[in-house]
Amino acid sequence: MATDSTPHANRKVTLADIAAGCDVSRATVSLVLRGSPLVNKLTRARVEEELRRQGYVYNRAAANLRRRTSSSIALVLNDLANPFFAEFATGVDEALGGGGYVTLLGSTGESVTREQAVLGSLLEHDPAGVILSPAEGSDAGQVLRTIGVRTPLLLFNRELAGKVSPDAPWDRLMLDNQRGARLATEHLIALGQKRIAFFGGHAASSSCQQRHAGYVEAMKAAGLRIEPHWRIECAPNRVDAAAQCGALFFESPAPTAAVCYNDAVALGLMLGLYQRGIQPGRDFAVTGFDDIAEAGLSAPPLTTLASTPRARGKQAAELLLQRLREPQAEPQRIVVPVQLVVRGSSCPPATA
Amino acid sequence: MATDSTPHANRKVTLADIAAGCDVSRATVSLVLRGSPLVNKLTRARVEEELRRQGYVYNRAAANLRRRTSSSIALVLNDLANPFFAEFATGVDEALGGGGYVTLLGSTGESVTREQAVLGSLLEHDPAGVILSPAEGSDAGQVLRTIGVRTPLLLFNRELAGKVSPDAPWDRLMLDNQRGARLATEHLIALGQKRIAFFGGHAASSSCQQRHAGYVEAMKAAGLRIEPHWRIECAPNRVDAAAQCGALFFESPAPTAAVCYNDAVALGLMLGLYQRGIQPGRDFAVTGFDDIAEAGLSAPPLTTLASTPRARGKQAAELLLQRLREPQAEPQRIVVPVQLVVRGSSCPPATA
DNA sequence: CTGAAAGCGCTTACAG
DNA sequence: CTGAAAGCGCTTACAG
């Protein structure tokens, strides 16, 4: 219980402690911390030694308050547990860390209510910007009202619902969903498939609409019919996809192939097919979307579209940091092309 | 360009703006915000109306500075892109949100160097506590030095390397790795398997050591021999596991079953087996660890150990919040039991 | 019930 | 090159 003036004490070490410890003013210590060239070399050395000795930890919140800056970015995701978004988040966090920012995380579990709560809570921490992959049905007006116009927003993956002026005041990073689904559909058609379903996803989600549009586009271009019961909705996960599989076969003519909303749905569908005695890759062709790690390792390996989520995360972070540097630049809408990854085994040619 | 005194202006709205807007002091506005019962009902109503009118956003950083409190928790993970940790993070974030805390995220990509950098950066934001799943090889001394003794640490999933007094001053939430691997091994033995390998993971990681110990324990108890070449190390992911598969068969006697470090490794091993013409679930028995979503949906479905990572995340967050409430309580070391999930098809009985 | 004042830990002109 | 002073947006005894 010595009362040494050294480290510890049950308070955090502050600038004032360092200043007192080496007989300079707080201003000088601050200049040392911020790397100012004004400070004398010897003074700097003394201060730095004292910082180390007392185990000083910079209080960035205080500095941000004084400087009216922010060193955090809010990352709000509709489903962090989904590997696609986990990869995305990893990419975001890597790039933000490189830029000196810290990630404030929020996962909304696809609930618009939670999204509002999470955004509200994170905004109280004054992030420099927000990266948002909205929950399904998330409304543009609501989101804008809680984010305000002062905090730059980067929208990822999905558009917001509700009418928005075409020059919405935020940046967007989207996958080329329509083109991707068109490529997948064309691939099946080239294999001679004719009765092709579009399976999974919710019709309400913009990415699902776009993928469906790409499918329709390819079918029309090839002069192929689309039966109403070839459009089955389901939650974008394996379990629900497996459960909905049967709906494809309630009516005739049954499809012999399906363009799936995403890989999770495709893997679930394959499972459901197996359970009904239909062997995917032999009796039925399946394509996915996302190229998650499992896609190449499933049995059979899945033909799909690569969207490289970690690289998208990096890109999203960089776009937002760019926006912080140039707040006045025109809002951007970047559409990332996706690439068809053909793994033959999930897509047999049509049996005559 | 009207100069109305209302909302906008290119500054954020502060307490002072609200106070001015309805002719009370900042103190009164603050009391309203914090829900003090001291304020007159009518005053409160006027202030609340003005808060709404000007679109006030609370600056929690400023409040935290003044009150010497914190409303964030740092979550530092060795591999966020791994679905196990993505689920864990989701559980943490949910529970923290419920407790009024915000998650500061950091992913270290299994690098001790990045872990140091990430911890240092997050600590400058003054988190109330840290939840850490350390990178492989992360050293207790180093970590403690950068986290300090003032910020409670909850260790998840792995122990830190280096000597630590048995009553380490932090809480720990660990899976019962040894018992889990023992259960898996016993399961195989009960099926008549005798030549059982332990496949995957790095010998340096504490969870791998524990699982291996459980395997050895069961083998010894059953009086079964363990050949040296039945212990194959690999990175804990599918790709490397598939690549290392061959090593099991370099020497005789070849194993006919493998207890795998985790599900990712098990799925990779199954892939590698297929590629060598060995059919897992018929010619070779495989068990995993974690029960990730894919485990039940692979072909064949995988017998594994359920560790319910989302629930672990929730539990970790609650333990840490508990610690914040009672800083002086004894450090805890909680070991969570894991449950054997038998999906017969990955584990055939031994062929006589 | 309300306001004036001090202060959380930092930064930044401004003097000297 | 260094220090005194003011201030970022909030909170909290303390008077009244």
mmCIF file of N, CA and C in Angstrom, chain B residues 37-137:
data_model
loop_
_atom_site.group_PDB
_atom_site.id
_atom_site.type_symbol
_atom_site.label_atom_id
_atom_site.label_comp_id
_atom_site.label_asym_id
_atom_site.label_seq_id
_atom_site.Cartn_x
_atom_site.Cartn_y
_atom_site.Cartn_z
ATOM 1 N N PRO B 37 -36.759 12.385 -11.992
ATOM 2 C CA PRO B 37 -38.116 12.690 -11.529
ATOM 3 C C PRO B 37 -38.214 14.122 -11.001
ATOM 4 N N LEU B 38 -37.088 14.811 -10.936
ATOM 5 C CA LEU B 38 -37.105 16.167 -10.370
ATOM 6 C C LEU B 38 -37.842 17.166 -11.259
ATOM 7 N N VAL B 39 -37.845 16.882 -12.566
ATOM 8 C CA VAL B 39 -38.322 17.904 -13.496
ATOM 9 C C VAL B 39 -39.846 18.008 -13.494
ATOM 10 N N ASN B 40 -40.329 19.207 -13.522
ATOM 11 C CA ASN B 40 -41.761 19.491 -13.624
ATOM 12 C C ASN B 40 -42.336 18.895 -14.907
ATOM 13 N N LYS B 41 -43.557 18.370 -14.769
ATOM 14 C CA LYS B 41 -44.162 17.691 -15.916
ATOM 15 C C LYS B 41 -44.244 18.563 -17.160
ATOM 16 N N LEU B 42 -44.675 19.791 -16.950
ATOM 17 C CA LEU B 42 -44.830 20.669 -18.104
ATOM 18 C C LEU B 42 -43.482 21.004 -18.724
ATOM 19 N N THR B 43 -42.512 21.285 -17.870
ATOM 20 C CA THR B 43 -41.167 21.546 -18.379
ATOM 21 C C THR B 43 -40.687 20.355 -19.193
ATOM 22 N N ARG B 44 -40.863 19.186 -18.609
ATOM 23 C CA ARG B 44 -40.440 17.967 -19.298
ATOM 24 C C ARG B 44 -41.082 17.868 -20.681
ATOM 25 N N ALA B 45 -42.380 18.111 -20.722
ATOM 26 C CA ALA B 45 -43.090 18.001 -21.996
ATOM 27 C C ALA B 45 -42.527 18.997 -23.006
ATOM 28 N N ARG B 46 -42.293 20.221 -22.568
ATOM 29 C CA ARG B 46 -41.766 21.239 -23.481
ATOM 30 C C ARG B 46 -40.398 20.816 -24.018
ATOM 31 N N VAL B 47 -39.560 20.338 -23.102
ATOM 32 C CA VAL B 47 -38.214 19.920 -23.522
ATOM 33 C C VAL B 47 -38.297 18.756 -24.501
ATOM 34 N N GLU B 48 -39.152 17.801 -24.172
ATOM 35 C CA GLU B 48 -39.235 16.632 -25.051
ATOM 36 C C GLU B 48 -39.716 17.017 -26.443
ATOM 37 N N GLU B 49 -40.650 17.920 -26.495
ATOM 38 C CA GLU B 49 -41.128 18.396 -27.778
ATOM 39 C C GLU B 49 -39.975 19.045 -28.564
ATOM 40 N N GLU B 50 -39.198 19.840 -27.866
ATOM 41 C CA GLU B 50 -38.096 20.535 -28.536
ATOM 42 C C GLU B 50 -37.018 19.551 -29.012
ATOM 43 N N LEU B 51 -36.790 18.515 -28.210
ATOM 44 C CA LEU B 51 -35.823 17.481 -28.611
ATOM 45 C C LEU B 51 -36.256 16.862 -29.936
ATOM 46 N N ARG B 52 -37.532 16.566 -30.015
ATOM 47 C CA ARG B 52 -38.067 15.967 -31.226
ATOM 48 C C ARG B 52 -37.956 16.951 -32.388
ATOM 49 N N ARG B 53 -38.379 18.169 -32.090
ATOM 50 C CA ARG B 53 -38.433 19.168 -33.155
ATOM 51 C C ARG B 53 -37.054 19.376 -33.803
ATOM 52 N N GLN B 54 -36.029 19.416 -32.953
ATOM 53 C CA GLN B 54 -34.702 19.695 -33.503
ATOM 54 C C GLN B 54 -33.971 18.415 -33.905
ATOM 55 N N GLY B 55 -34.582 17.288 -33.661
ATOM 56 C CA GLY B 55 -33.936 16.030 -34.053
ATOM 57 C C GLY B 55 -32.664 15.782 -33.267
ATOM 58 N N TYR B 56 -32.751 15.976 -31.967
ATOM 59 C CA TYR B 56 -31.571 15.833 -31.111
ATOM 60 C C TYR B 56 -31.072 14.393 -31.075
ATOM 61 N N VAL B 57 -29.779 14.217 -31.151
ATOM 62 C CA VAL B 57 -29.162 12.897 -30.953
ATOM 63 C C VAL B 57 -28.199 12.992 -29.778
ATOM 64 N N TYR B 58 -28.426 12.157 -28.809
ATOM 65 C CA TYR B 58 -27.618 12.118 -27.600
ATOM 66 C C TYR B 58 -26.173 11.821 -27.948
ATOM 67 N N ASN B 59 -25.243 12.538 -27.328
ATOM 68 C CA ASN B 59 -23.829 12.254 -27.540
ATOM 69 C C ASN B 59 -23.310 11.446 -26.357
ATOM 70 N N ARG B 60 -23.330 10.148 -26.556
ATOM 71 C CA ARG B 60 -23.005 9.268 -25.434
ATOM 72 C C ARG B 60 -21.525 9.344 -25.071
ATOM 73 N N ALA B 61 -20.698 9.672 -26.044
ATOM 74 C CA ALA B 61 -19.266 9.770 -25.755
ATOM 75 C C ALA B 61 -19.020 10.903 -24.759
ATOM 76 N N ALA B 62 -19.676 12.021 -24.984
ATOM 77 C CA ALA B 62 -19.506 13.153 -24.069
ATOM 78 C C ALA B 62 -20.019 12.786 -22.681
ATOM 79 N N ALA B 63 -21.175 12.144 -22.651
ATOM 80 C CA ALA B 63 -21.736 11.750 -21.359
ATOM 81 C C ALA B 63 -20.809 10.769 -20.657
ATOM 82 N N ASN B 64 -20.300 9.806 -21.419
ATOM 83 C CA ASN B 64 -19.394 8.829 -20.820
ATOM 84 C C ASN B 64 -18.146 9.509 -20.258
ATOM 85 N N LEU B 65 -17.663 10.482 -20.976
ATOM 86 C CA LEU B 65 -16.470 11.195 -20.512
ATOM 87 C C LEU B 65 -16.760 11.860 -19.170
ATOM 88 N N ARG B 66 -17.862 12.577 -19.120
ATOM 89 C CA ARG B 66 -18.187 13.296 -17.909
ATOM 90 C C ARG B 66 -18.469 12.364 -16.732
ATOM 91 N N ARG B 67 -19.185 11.290 -17.022
ATOM 92 C CA ARG B 67 -19.594 10.385 -15.941
ATOM 93 C C ARG B 67 -18.524 9.349 -15.623
ATOM 94 N N ARG B 68 -17.468 9.343 -16.404
ATOM 95 C CA ARG B 68 -16.433 8.304 -16.269
ATOM 96 C C ARG B 68 -17.063 6.921 -16.355
ATOM 97 N N THR B 69 -17.870 6.749 -17.356
ATOM 98 C CA THR B 69 -18.463 5.446 -17.613
ATOM 99 C C THR B 69 -18.106 5.038 -19.043
ATOM 100 N N SER B 70 -18.535 3.867 -19.414
ATOM 101 C CA SER B 70 -18.329 3.396 -20.774
ATOM 102 C C SER B 70 -19.553 2.612 -21.186
ATOM 103 N N SER B 71 -19.900 2.661 -22.435
ATOM 104 C CA SER B 71 -21.064 1.897 -22.870
ATOM 105 C C SER B 71 -20.717 1.007 -24.046
ATOM 106 N N SER B 72 -19.457 0.592 -24.109
ATOM 107 C CA SER B 72 -19.079 -0.322 -25.184
ATOM 108 C C SER B 72 -18.295 -1.493 -24.623
ATOM 109 N N ILE B 73 -18.304 -2.563 -25.377
ATOM 110 C CA ILE B 73 -17.527 -3.759 -25.056
ATOM 111 C C ILE B 73 -16.748 -4.127 -26.308
ATOM 112 N N ALA B 74 -15.476 -4.433 -26.127
ATOM 113 C CA ALA B 74 -14.667 -4.857 -27.275
ATOM 114 C C ALA B 74 -14.797 -6.363 -27.466
ATOM 115 N N LEU B 75 -15.069 -6.762 -28.691
ATOM 116 C CA LEU B 75 -15.170 -8.186 -29.029
ATOM 117 C C LEU B 75 -14.079 -8.502 -30.037
ATOM 118 N N VAL B 76 -13.094 -9.265 -29.604
ATOM 119 C CA VAL B 76 -11.937 -9.528 -30.456
ATOM 120 C C VAL B 76 -11.864 -11.023 -30.754
ATOM 121 N N LEU B 77 -11.983 -11.357 -32.013
ATOM 122 C CA LEU B 77 -12.095 -12.760 -32.414
ATOM 123 C C LEU B 77 -10.957 -13.161 -33.329
ATOM 124 N N ASN B 78 -10.490 -14.378 -33.157
ATOM 125 C CA ASN B 78 -9.403 -14.856 -33.987
ATOM 126 C C ASN B 78 -9.838 -15.109 -35.426
ATOM 127 N N ASP B 79 -11.133 -15.314 -35.657
ATOM 128 C CA ASP B 79 -11.556 -15.566 -37.032
ATOM 129 C C ASP B 79 -13.057 -15.380 -37.204
ATOM 130 N N LEU B 80 -13.448 -14.139 -37.440
ATOM 131 C CA LEU B 80 -14.869 -13.830 -37.569
ATOM 132 C C LEU B 80 -15.503 -14.543 -38.753
ATOM 133 N N ALA B 81 -14.721 -14.802 -39.790
ATOM 134 C CA ALA B 81 -15.285 -15.408 -40.998
ATOM 135 C C ALA B 81 -15.679 -16.867 -40.770
ATOM 136 N N ASN B 82 -15.177 -17.453 -39.722
ATOM 137 C CA ASN B 82 -15.564 -18.817 -39.356
ATOM 138 C C ASN B 82 -16.990 -18.792 -38.793
ATOM 139 N N PRO B 83 -17.887 -19.600 -39.357
ATOM 140 C CA PRO B 83 -19.293 -19.557 -38.946
ATOM 141 C C PRO B 83 -19.483 -19.739 -37.437
ATOM 142 N N PHE B 84 -18.632 -20.522 -36.836
ATOM 143 C CA PHE B 84 -18.706 -20.720 -35.386
ATOM 144 C C PHE B 84 -18.588 -19.380 -34.661
ATOM 145 N N PHE B 85 -17.614 -18.562 -35.062
ATOM 146 C CA PHE B 85 -17.419 -17.280 -34.401
ATOM 147 C C PHE B 85 -18.431 -16.237 -34.861
ATOM 148 N N ALA B 86 -18.897 -16.382 -36.092
ATOM 149 C CA ALA B 86 -19.940 -15.465 -36.557
ATOM 150 C C ALA B 86 -21.198 -15.656 -35.713
ATOM 151 N N GLU B 87 -21.535 -16.908 -35.445
ATOM 152 C CA GLU B 87 -22.673 -17.195 -34.561
ATOM 153 C C GLU B 87 -22.402 -16.649 -33.157
ATOM 154 N N PHE B 88 -21.216 -16.898 -32.682
ATOM 155 C CA PHE B 88 -20.836 -16.411 -31.353
ATOM 156 C C PHE B 88 -21.000 -14.893 -31.280
ATOM 157 N N ALA B 89 -20.469 -14.198 -32.285
ATOM 158 C CA ALA B 89 -20.543 -12.734 -32.306
ATOM 159 C C ALA B 89 -21.999 -12.274 -32.318
ATOM 160 N N THR B 90 -22.832 -12.978 -33.054
ATOM 161 C CA THR B 90 -24.246 -12.617 -33.107
ATOM 162 C C THR B 90 -24.865 -12.706 -31.710
ATOM 163 N N GLY B 91 -24.546 -13.791 -30.999
ATOM 164 C CA GLY B 91 -25.062 -13.943 -29.646
ATOM 165 C C GLY B 91 -24.548 -12.858 -28.714
ATOM 166 N N VAL B 92 -23.277 -12.543 -28.828
ATOM 167 C CA VAL B 92 -22.687 -11.485 -27.995
ATOM 168 C C VAL B 92 -23.400 -10.162 -28.256
ATOM 169 N N ASP B 93 -23.515 -9.834 -29.534
ATOM 170 C CA ASP B 93 -24.090 -8.545 -29.896
ATOM 171 C C ASP B 93 -25.535 -8.416 -29.421
ATOM 172 N N GLU B 94 -26.278 -9.491 -29.572
ATOM 173 C CA GLU B 94 -27.664 -9.474 -29.088
ATOM 174 C C GLU B 94 -27.738 -9.166 -27.602
ATOM 175 N N ALA B 95 -26.936 -9.910 -26.831
ATOM 176 C CA ALA B 95 -26.999 -9.754 -25.382
ATOM 177 C C ALA B 95 -26.466 -8.386 -24.945
ATOM 178 N N LEU B 96 -25.419 -7.906 -25.579
ATOM 179 C CA LEU B 96 -24.872 -6.600 -25.210
ATOM 180 C C LEU B 96 -25.875 -5.500 -25.509
ATOM 181 N N GLY B 97 -26.500 -5.593 -26.677
ATOM 182 C CA GLY B 97 -27.515 -4.612 -27.035
ATOM 183 C C GLY B 97 -28.602 -4.548 -25.968
ATOM 184 N N GLY B 98 -29.027 -5.708 -25.530
ATOM 185 C CA GLY B 98 -30.031 -5.758 -24.481
ATOM 186 C C GLY B 98 -29.570 -5.072 -23.207
ATOM 187 N N GLY B 99 -28.279 -5.109 -22.926
ATOM 188 C CA GLY B 99 -27.753 -4.471 -21.723
ATOM 189 C C GLY B 99 -27.352 -3.023 -21.937
ATOM 190 N N GLY B 100 -27.679 -2.465 -23.114
ATOM 191 C CA GLY B 100 -27.364 -1.061 -23.363
ATOM 192 C C GLY B 100 -25.929 -0.822 -23.804
ATOM 193 N N TYR B 101 -25.238 -1.875 -24.172
ATOM 194 C CA TYR B 101 -23.863 -1.715 -24.636
ATOM 195 C C TYR B 101 -23.782 -1.876 -26.141
ATOM 196 N N VAL B 102 -22.735 -1.344 -26.675
ATOM 197 C CA VAL B 102 -22.471 -1.426 -28.096
ATOM 198 C C VAL B 102 -21.216 -2.273 -28.293
ATOM 199 N N THR B 103 -21.155 -3.005 -29.392
ATOM 200 C CA THR B 103 -20.024 -3.903 -29.642
ATOM 201 C C THR B 103 -18.959 -3.225 -30.498
ATOM 202 N N LEU B 104 -17.744 -3.175 -29.985
ATOM 203 C CA LEU B 104 -16.602 -2.737 -30.791
ATOM 204 C C LEU B 104 -15.950 -3.992 -31.337
ATOM 205 N N LEU B 105 -15.978 -4.157 -32.636
ATOM 206 C CA LEU B 105 -15.529 -5.418 -33.222
ATOM 207 C C LEU B 105 -14.086 -5.373 -33.674
ATOM 208 N N GLY B 106 -13.392 -6.469 -33.488
ATOM 209 C CA GLY B 106 -12.069 -6.614 -34.073
ATOM 210 C C GLY B 106 -11.831 -8.064 -34.431
ATOM 211 N N SER B 107 -11.348 -8.303 -35.639
ATOM 212 C CA SER B 107 -11.012 -9.662 -36.059
ATOM 213 C C SER B 107 -9.505 -9.701 -36.302
ATOM 214 N N THR B 108 -8.865 -10.740 -35.787
ATOM 215 C CA THR B 108 -7.406 -10.744 -35.829
ATOM 216 C C THR B 108 -6.834 -11.686 -36.873
ATOM 217 N N GLY B 109 -7.693 -12.454 -37.530
ATOM 218 C CA GLY B 109 -7.196 -13.358 -38.553
ATOM 219 C C GLY B 109 -6.118 -14.288 -38.040
ATOM 220 N N GLU B 110 -6.262 -14.676 -36.769
ATOM 221 C CA GLU B 110 -5.345 -15.666 -36.177
ATOM 222 C C GLU B 110 -3.893 -15.167 -36.117
ATOM 223 N N SER B 111 -3.714 -13.853 -36.150
ATOM 224 C CA SER B 111 -2.358 -13.308 -36.064
ATOM 225 C C SER B 111 -2.165 -12.601 -34.724
ATOM 226 N N VAL B 112 -1.127 -13.014 -34.004
ATOM 227 C CA VAL B 112 -0.853 -12.430 -32.695
ATOM 228 C C VAL B 112 -0.489 -10.948 -32.835
ATOM 229 N N THR B 113 0.190 -10.629 -33.904
ATOM 230 C CA THR B 113 0.567 -9.232 -34.136
ATOM 231 C C THR B 113 -0.661 -8.358 -34.330
ATOM 232 N N ARG B 114 -1.568 -8.832 -35.184
ATOM 233 C CA ARG B 114 -2.788 -8.050 -35.389
ATOM 234 C C ARG B 114 -3.602 -7.995 -34.104
ATOM 235 N N GLU B 115 -3.574 -9.049 -33.354
ATOM 236 C CA GLU B 115 -4.324 -9.050 -32.100
ATOM 237 C C GLU B 115 -3.843 -7.920 -31.194
ATOM 238 N N GLN B 116 -2.537 -7.765 -31.102
ATOM 239 C CA GLN B 116 -1.995 -6.681 -30.280
ATOM 240 C C GLN B 116 -2.464 -5.324 -30.802
ATOM 241 N N ALA B 117 -2.374 -5.158 -32.118
ATOM 242 C CA ALA B 117 -2.761 -3.884 -32.721
ATOM 243 C C ALA B 117 -4.243 -3.607 -32.497
ATOM 244 N N VAL B 118 -5.057 -4.631 -32.708
ATOM 245 C CA VAL B 118 -6.503 -4.462 -32.580
ATOM 246 C C VAL B 118 -6.874 -4.131 -31.127
ATOM 247 N N LEU B 119 -6.307 -4.887 -30.207
ATOM 248 C CA LEU B 119 -6.593 -4.617 -28.795
ATOM 249 C C LEU B 119 -6.184 -3.187 -28.432
ATOM 250 N N GLY B 120 -4.999 -2.800 -28.856
ATOM 251 C CA GLY B 120 -4.516 -1.457 -28.543
ATOM 252 C C GLY B 120 -5.472 -0.401 -29.076
ATOM 253 N N SER B 121 -5.888 -0.578 -30.314
ATOM 254 C CA SER B 121 -6.771 0.401 -30.938
ATOM 255 C C SER B 121 -8.136 0.445 -30.244
ATOM 256 N N LEU B 122 -8.674 -0.720 -29.940
ATOM 257 C CA LEU B 122 -9.998 -0.734 -29.303
ATOM 258 C C LEU B 122 -9.925 -0.156 -27.889
ATOM 259 N N LEU B 123 -8.831 -0.397 -27.187
ATOM 260 C CA LEU B 123 -8.739 0.090 -25.813
ATOM 261 C C LEU B 123 -8.725 1.611 -25.751
ATOM 262 N N GLU B 124 -8.245 2.241 -26.811
ATOM 263 C CA GLU B 124 -8.271 3.709 -26.837
ATOM 264 C C GLU B 124 -9.703 4.231 -26.853
ATOM 265 N N HIS B 125 -10.635 3.357 -27.204
ATOM 266 C CA HIS B 125 -12.033 3.765 -27.169
ATOM 267 C C HIS B 125 -12.665 3.434 -25.833
ATOM 268 N N ASP B 126 -11.845 3.021 -24.896
ATOM 269 C CA ASP B 126 -12.274 2.861 -23.515
ATOM 270 C C ASP B 126 -13.469 1.925 -23.338
ATOM 271 N N PRO B 127 -13.345 0.676 -23.802
ATOM 272 C CA PRO B 127 -14.443 -0.266 -23.589
ATOM 273 C C PRO B 127 -14.573 -0.599 -22.105
ATOM 274 N N ALA B 128 -15.797 -0.912 -21.694
ATOM 275 C CA ALA B 128 -16.013 -1.304 -20.299
ATOM 276 C C ALA B 128 -15.426 -2.683 -20.032
ATOM 277 N N GLY B 129 -15.262 -3.474 -21.082
ATOM 278 C CA GLY B 129 -14.695 -4.809 -20.925
ATOM 279 C C GLY B 129 -14.294 -5.366 -22.269
ATOM 280 N N VAL B 130 -13.605 -6.497 -22.238
ATOM 281 C CA VAL B 130 -13.120 -7.120 -23.466
ATOM 282 C C VAL B 130 -13.523 -8.593 -23.481
ATOM 283 N N ILE B 131 -14.093 -9.034 -24.586
ATOM 284 C CA ILE B 131 -14.310 -10.463 -24.814
ATOM 285 C C ILE B 131 -13.311 -10.890 -25.874
ATOM 286 N N LEU B 132 -12.471 -11.835 -25.527
ATOM 287 C CA LEU B 132 -11.385 -12.209 -26.427
ATOM 288 C C LEU B 132 -11.357 -13.705 -26.684
ATOM 289 N N SER B 133 -11.403 -14.055 -27.961
ATOM 290 C CA SER B 133 -11.056 -15.412 -28.359
ATOM 291 C C SER B 133 -9.686 -15.300 -29.006
ATOM 292 N N PRO B 134 -8.642 -15.661 -28.284
ATOM 293 C CA PRO B 134 -7.290 -15.293 -28.704
ATOM 294 C C PRO B 134 -6.836 -16.003 -29.969
ATOM 295 N N ALA B 135 -5.921 -15.365 -30.658
ATOM 296 C CA ALA B 135 -5.245 -15.995 -31.784
ATOM 297 C C ALA B 135 -4.367 -17.113 -31.252
ATOM 298 N N GLU B 136 -4.100 -18.069 -32.098
ATOM 299 C CA GLU B 136 -3.227 -19.163 -31.674
ATOM 300 C C GLU B 136 -1.865 -18.625 -31.271
ATOM 301 N N GLY B 137 -1.403 -19.024 -30.100
ATOM 302 C CA GLY B 137 -0.086 -18.601 -29.648
ATOM 303 C C GLY B 137 -0.088 -17.287 -28.901
#
